[in-house]
Short mmCIF file of C-alpha atoms in Angstrom, two decimals:
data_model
loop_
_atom_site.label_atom_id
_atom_site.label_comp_id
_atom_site.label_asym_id
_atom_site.label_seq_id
_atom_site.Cartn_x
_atom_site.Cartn_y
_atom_site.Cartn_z
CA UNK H 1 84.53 96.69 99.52
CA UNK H 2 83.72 95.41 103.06
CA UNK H 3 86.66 94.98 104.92
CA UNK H 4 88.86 97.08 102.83
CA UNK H 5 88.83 99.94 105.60
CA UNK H 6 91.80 100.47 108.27
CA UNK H 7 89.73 100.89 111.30
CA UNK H 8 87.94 97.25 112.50
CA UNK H 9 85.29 97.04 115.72
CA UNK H 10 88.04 96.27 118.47
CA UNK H 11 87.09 92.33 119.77
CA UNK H 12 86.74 92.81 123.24
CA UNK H 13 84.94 95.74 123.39
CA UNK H 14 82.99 97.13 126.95
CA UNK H 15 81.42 100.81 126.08
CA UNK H 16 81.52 101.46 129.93
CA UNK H 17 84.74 101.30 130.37
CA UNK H 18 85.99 103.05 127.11
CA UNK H 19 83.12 105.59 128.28
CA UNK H 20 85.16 105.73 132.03
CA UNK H 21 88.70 106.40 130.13
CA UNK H 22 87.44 108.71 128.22
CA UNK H 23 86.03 110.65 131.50
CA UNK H 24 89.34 110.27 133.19
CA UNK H 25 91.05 111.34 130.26
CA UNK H 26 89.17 114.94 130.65
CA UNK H 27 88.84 114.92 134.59
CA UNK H 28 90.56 117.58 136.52
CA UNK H 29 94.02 119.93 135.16
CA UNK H 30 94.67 119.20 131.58
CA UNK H 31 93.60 116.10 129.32
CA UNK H 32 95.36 113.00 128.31
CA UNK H 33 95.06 113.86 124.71
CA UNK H 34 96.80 110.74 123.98
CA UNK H 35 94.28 108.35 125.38
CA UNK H 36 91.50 110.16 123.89
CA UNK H 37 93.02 109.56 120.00
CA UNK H 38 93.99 105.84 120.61
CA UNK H 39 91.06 104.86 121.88
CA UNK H 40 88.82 106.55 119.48
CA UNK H 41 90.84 105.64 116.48
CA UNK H 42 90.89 101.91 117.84
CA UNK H 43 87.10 101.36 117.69
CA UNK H 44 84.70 101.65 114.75
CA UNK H 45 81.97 104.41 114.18
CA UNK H 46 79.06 101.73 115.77
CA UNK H 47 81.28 101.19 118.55
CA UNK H 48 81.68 105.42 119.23
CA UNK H 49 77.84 105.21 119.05
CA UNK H 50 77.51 103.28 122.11
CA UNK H 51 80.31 104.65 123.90
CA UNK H 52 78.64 107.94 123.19
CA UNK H 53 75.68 106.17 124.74
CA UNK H 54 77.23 104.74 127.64
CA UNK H 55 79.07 108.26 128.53
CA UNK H 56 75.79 109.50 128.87
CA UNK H 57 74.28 107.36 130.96
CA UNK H 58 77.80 106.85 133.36
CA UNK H 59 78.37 110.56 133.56
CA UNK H 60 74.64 112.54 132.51
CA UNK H 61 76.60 114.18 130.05
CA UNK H 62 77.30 114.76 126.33
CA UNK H 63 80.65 113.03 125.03
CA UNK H 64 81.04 115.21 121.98
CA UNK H 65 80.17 118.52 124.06
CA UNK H 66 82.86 117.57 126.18
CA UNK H 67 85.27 116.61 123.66
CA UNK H 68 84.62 120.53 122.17
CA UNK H 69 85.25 121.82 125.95
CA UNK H 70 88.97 119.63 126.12
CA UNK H 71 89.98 119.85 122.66
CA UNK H 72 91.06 122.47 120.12
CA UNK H 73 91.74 123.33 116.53
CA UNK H 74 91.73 120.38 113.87
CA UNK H 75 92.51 117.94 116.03
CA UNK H 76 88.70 118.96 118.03
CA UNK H 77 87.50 118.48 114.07
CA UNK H 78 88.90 115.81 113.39
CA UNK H 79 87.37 113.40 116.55
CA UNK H 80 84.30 115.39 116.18
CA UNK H 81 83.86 113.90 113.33
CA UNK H 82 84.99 110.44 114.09
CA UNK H 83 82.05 110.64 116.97
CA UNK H 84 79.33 111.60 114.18
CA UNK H 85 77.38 108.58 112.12
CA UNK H 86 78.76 108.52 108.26
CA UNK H 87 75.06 109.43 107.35
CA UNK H 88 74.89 112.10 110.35
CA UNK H 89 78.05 113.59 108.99
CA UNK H 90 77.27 113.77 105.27
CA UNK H 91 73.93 115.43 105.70
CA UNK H 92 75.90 118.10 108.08
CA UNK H 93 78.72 118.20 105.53
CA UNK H 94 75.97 118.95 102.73
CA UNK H 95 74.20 121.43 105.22
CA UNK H 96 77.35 123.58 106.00
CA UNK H 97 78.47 123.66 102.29
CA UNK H 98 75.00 125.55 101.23
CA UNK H 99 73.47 127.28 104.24
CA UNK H 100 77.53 129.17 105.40
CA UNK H 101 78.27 132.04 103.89
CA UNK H 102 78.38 131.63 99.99
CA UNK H 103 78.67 127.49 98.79
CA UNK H 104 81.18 125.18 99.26
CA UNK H 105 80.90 123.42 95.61
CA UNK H 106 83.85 120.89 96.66
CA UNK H 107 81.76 119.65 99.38
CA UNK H 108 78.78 119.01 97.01
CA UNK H 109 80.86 117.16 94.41
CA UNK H 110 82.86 115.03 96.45
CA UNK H 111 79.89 113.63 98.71
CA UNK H 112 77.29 113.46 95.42
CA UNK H 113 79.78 111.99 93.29
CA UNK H 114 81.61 109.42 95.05
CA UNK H 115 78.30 107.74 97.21
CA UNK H 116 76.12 104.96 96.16
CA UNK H 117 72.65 105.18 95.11
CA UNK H 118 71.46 104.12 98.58
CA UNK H 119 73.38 105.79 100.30
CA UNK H 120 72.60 109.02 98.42
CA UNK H 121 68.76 108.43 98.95
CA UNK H 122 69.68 107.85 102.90
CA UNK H 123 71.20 111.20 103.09
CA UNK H 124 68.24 113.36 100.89
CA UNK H 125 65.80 111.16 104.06
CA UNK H 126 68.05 111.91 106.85
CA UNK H 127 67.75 115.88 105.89
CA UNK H 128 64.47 116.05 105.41
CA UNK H 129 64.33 114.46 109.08
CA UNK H 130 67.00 117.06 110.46
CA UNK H 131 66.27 120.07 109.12
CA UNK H 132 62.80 119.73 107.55
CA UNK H 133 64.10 121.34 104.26
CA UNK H 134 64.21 119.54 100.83
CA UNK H 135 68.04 119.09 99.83
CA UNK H 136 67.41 118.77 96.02
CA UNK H 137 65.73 122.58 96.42
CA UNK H 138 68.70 123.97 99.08
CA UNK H 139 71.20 122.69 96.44
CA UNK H 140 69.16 123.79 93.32
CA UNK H 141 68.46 127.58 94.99
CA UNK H 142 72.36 127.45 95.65
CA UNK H 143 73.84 126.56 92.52
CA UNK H 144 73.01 127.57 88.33
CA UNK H 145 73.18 125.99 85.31
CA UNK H 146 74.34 122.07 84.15
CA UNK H 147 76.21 121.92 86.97
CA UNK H 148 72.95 122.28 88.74
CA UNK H 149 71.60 119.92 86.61
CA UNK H 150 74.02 117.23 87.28
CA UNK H 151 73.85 117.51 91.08
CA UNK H 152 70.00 117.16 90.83
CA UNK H 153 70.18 113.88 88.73
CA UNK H 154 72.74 112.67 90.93
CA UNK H 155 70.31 113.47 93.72
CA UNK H 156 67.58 111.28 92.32
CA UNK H 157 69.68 108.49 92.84
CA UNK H 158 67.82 106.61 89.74
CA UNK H 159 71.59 105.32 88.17
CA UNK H 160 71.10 102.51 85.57
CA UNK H 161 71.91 98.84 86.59
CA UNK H 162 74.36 96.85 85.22
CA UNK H 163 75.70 96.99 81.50
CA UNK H 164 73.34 98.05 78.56
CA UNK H 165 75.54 96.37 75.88
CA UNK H 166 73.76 97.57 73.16
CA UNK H 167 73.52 101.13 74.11
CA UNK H 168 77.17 101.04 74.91
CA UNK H 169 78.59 102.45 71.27
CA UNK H 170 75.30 105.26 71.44
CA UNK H 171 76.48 106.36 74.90
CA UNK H 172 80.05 106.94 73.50
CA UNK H 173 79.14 108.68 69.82
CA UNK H 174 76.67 110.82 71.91
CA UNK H 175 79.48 112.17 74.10
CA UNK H 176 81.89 112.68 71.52
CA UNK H 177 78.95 114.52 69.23
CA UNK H 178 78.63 116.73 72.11
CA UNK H 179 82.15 117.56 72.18
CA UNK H 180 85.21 116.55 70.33
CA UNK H 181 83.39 116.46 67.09
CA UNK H 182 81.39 120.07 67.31
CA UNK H 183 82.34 123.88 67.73
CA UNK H 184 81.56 124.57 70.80
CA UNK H 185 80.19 121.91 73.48
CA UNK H 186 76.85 119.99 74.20
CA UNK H 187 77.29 120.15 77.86
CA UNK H 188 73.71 118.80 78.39
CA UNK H 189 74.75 115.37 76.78
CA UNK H 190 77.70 114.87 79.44
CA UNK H 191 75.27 115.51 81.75
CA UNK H 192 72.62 113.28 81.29
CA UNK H 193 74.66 110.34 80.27
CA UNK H 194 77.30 110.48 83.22
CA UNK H 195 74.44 111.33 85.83
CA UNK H 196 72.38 107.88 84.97
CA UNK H 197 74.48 105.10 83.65
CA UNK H 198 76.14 102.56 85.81
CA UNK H 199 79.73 102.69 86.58
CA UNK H 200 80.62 99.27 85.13
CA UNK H 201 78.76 100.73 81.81
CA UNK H 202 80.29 103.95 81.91
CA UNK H 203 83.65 101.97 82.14
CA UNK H 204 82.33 100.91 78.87
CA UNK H 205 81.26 103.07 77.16
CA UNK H 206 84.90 105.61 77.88
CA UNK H 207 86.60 102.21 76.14
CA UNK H 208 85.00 103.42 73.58
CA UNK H 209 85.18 106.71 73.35
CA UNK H 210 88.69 106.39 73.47
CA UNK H 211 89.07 104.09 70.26
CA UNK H 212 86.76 106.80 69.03
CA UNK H 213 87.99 110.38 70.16
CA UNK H 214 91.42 109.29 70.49
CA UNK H 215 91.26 111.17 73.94
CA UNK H 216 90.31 109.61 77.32
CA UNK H 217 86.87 111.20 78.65
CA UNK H 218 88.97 113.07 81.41
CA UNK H 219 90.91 114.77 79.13
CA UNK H 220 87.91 115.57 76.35
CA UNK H 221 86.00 116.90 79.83
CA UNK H 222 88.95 119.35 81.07
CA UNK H 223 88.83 120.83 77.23
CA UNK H 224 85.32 121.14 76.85
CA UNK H 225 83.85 122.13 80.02
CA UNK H 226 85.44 124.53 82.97
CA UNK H 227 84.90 125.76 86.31
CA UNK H 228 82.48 124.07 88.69
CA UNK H 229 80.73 121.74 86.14
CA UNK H 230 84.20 120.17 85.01
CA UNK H 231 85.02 119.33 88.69
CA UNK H 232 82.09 117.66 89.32
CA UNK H 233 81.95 115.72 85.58
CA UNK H 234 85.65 114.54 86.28
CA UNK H 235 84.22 113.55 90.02
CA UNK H 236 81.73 111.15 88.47
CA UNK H 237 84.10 110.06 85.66
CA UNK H 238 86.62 108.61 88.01
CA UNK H 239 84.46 107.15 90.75
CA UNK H 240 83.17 105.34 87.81
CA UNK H 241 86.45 104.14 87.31
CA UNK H 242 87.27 103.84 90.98
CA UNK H 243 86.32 105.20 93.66
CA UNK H 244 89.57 104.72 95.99
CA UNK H 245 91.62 106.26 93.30
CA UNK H 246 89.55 109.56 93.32
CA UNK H 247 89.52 109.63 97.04
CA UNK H 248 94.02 109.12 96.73
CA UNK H 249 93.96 111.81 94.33
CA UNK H 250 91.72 114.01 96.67
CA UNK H 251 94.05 113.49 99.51
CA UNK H 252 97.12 114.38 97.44
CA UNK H 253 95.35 117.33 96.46
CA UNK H 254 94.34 118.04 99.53
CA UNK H 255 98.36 118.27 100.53
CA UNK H 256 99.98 119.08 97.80
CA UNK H 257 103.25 120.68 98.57
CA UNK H 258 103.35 124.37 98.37
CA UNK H 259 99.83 125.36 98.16
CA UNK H 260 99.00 124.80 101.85
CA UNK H 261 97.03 121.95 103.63
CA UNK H 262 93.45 121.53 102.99
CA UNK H 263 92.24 120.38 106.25
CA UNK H 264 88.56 120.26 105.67
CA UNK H 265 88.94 118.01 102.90
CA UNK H 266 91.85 115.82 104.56
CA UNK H 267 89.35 115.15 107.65
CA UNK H 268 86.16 114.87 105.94
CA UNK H 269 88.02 111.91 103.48
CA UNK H 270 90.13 110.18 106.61
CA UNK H 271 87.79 109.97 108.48
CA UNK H 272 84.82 109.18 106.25
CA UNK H 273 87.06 106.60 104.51
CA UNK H 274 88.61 104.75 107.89
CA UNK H 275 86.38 102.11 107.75
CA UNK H 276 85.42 102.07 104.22
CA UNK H 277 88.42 101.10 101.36
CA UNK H 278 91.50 103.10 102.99
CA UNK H 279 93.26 100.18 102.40
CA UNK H 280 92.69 100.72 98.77
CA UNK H 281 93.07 104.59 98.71
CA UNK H 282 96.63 104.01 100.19
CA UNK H 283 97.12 101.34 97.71
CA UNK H 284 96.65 103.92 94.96
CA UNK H 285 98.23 106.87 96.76
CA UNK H 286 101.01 105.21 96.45
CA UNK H 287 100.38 104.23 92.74
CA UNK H 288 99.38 107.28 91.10
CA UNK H 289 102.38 109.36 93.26
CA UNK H 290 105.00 107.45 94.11
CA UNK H 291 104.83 108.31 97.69
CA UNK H 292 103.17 107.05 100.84
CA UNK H 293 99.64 108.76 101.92
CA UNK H 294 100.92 108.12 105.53
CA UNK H 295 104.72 109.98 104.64
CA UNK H 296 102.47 112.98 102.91
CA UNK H 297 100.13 113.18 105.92
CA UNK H 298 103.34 113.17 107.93
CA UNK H 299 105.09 115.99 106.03
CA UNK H 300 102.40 118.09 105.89
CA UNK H 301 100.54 117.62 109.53
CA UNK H 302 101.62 118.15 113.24
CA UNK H 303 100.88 117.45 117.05
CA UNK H 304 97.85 115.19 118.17
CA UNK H 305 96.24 115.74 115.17
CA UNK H 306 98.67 114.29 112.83
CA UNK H 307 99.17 111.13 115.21
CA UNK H 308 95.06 110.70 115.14
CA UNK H 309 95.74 110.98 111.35
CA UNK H 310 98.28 108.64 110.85
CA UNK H 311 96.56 105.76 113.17
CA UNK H 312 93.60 106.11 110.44
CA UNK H 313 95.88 105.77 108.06
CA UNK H 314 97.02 102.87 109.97
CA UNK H 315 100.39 102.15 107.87
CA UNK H 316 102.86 103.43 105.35
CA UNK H 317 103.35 101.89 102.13
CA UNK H 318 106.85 103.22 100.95
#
């Protein structure tokens, strides 16, 4: 996936003097908002770090405290979170969704089900570090049955390797024992073979449960199961199938016409995404609904925030 993201390191890069623009940008009556959004969205998350570093040093004073004191609204969200590490940001993301008031489920199943196994065991480290709490017990004292179940296998980050050929046919019967085939639903099945096979052999193994069932898993998952457990089965279904086509759907849900804008969810996937495969999520954006991520984010966004946005998105594909 490297190199598949929007947002490169800028080539002649000097942290002092992005840290001095930056400083000018919020010196004295009113702030250059504009300066502060090209810059940032022209330099990649390492590159921040050190600006973040250098401001420090230049000025004695926080960049991201001052970025709060000049900015407002999403916008303030939105480069807040462009300043944070992808690791620092997860394990914050993961923090807020079960220590706020009630949980944030869409928080836990986008994050759990769309990360690698590395980078999953990076995050349940870094909060450990942070917040000297266990995240597998904060998520399992905030959430009940197989849904539970699934985040905690997802949490051991302990995913198969590779194809098991000969288990593929198994995986497939299993799943449509559990479901299709029976009164009522074996949800514990789904659960333990989505949460620790590969996604090249899950690819597999819904081949064949579509010569078998006659149903792709998705659609076998949204009749069996409901509520929070179905979100976060279909989550791990179709990062196994692709990861930047979950995130394009996520966005497009995230701004789907009529039912309001879903800001968290827009920022928290533009940003985390930038430098990652936004290439490919605009690729299938455009794909799956025959419109532009950059005309949606357009329509549905305004002011500073929706150019920071759109320079992310870095493009339109119509």
């Amino acid at each position: 996936m490297a190199g598949r993201g929007t947002i490169k390191a800028s080539a002649n890069f000097k942290a002092e003097e992005d840290a001095g623009t930056l400083y000018k940008a919020m010196k004295g009556l009113g702030t250059d908002e504009d300066s502060i959004l090209q810059l940032l969205t022209s330099r990649s998350n390492a590159q921040r770090q050190l600006i973040k570093a250098s401001y420090k040093t230049l000025h004695g004073k926080d960049l991201i405290a001052d970025l709060k004191g000049e900015l407002g609204g999403k916008f303030e969200t939105l480069i807040v979170a462009l300043m944070t590490t992808p690791l620092a940001y997860d394990v914050e993301a993961l923090r807020n969704a079960i220590k706020g008031a009630g949980t944030d489920e869409t928080v836990l199943v986008e994050i759990l089900a769309s990360r690698t196994c590395q980078q999953i065991k990076d995050i349940v480290a870094a909060y450990r570090q942070e917040y000297d709490d266990n995240l597998e017990e904060d998520i399992a004292g905030d959430t009940s049955g197989h849904f539970k179940r699934l985040l905690v296998i997802l949490l051991q980050a302990s995913r198969q390797q590779g194809v098991q050929a000969n288990t593929i046919e198994d995986d497939a019967q299993a799943l449509f024992k559990a479901g299709e085939s029976k009164f009522g639903t074996d949800e514990q099945a789904f659960v333990t073979i989505l949460g620790n096979r590969s996604a090249e052999h899950l690819r597999k193994v819904f081949d064949a449960y579509m010569k078998l069932a006659g149903y792709e898993m998705e659609e076998s998952i949204k009749r069996e199961t409901s509520g929070n457990l179905e979100s976060l089965l279909l989550a791990v279904v179709r990062c196994a199938r692709s990861v930047p086509a979950y995130f394009a759907e996520t966005l497009y849900y995230s701004m789907k016409q009529g039912a309001g804008t879903d800001d968290d969810t827009l920022i928290r996937v533009m940003a985390t995404r930038s430098e990652v495969d936004m290439m490919d999520i605009r690729a299938h954006y455009r794909r799956l609904f025959s419109g532009s991520l950059h005309a949606a984010i357009n329509g549905d966004t305004s002011g500073d925030y929706r150019k920071a946005l759109l320079l992310l998105c870095a493009g339109d594909d119509e």
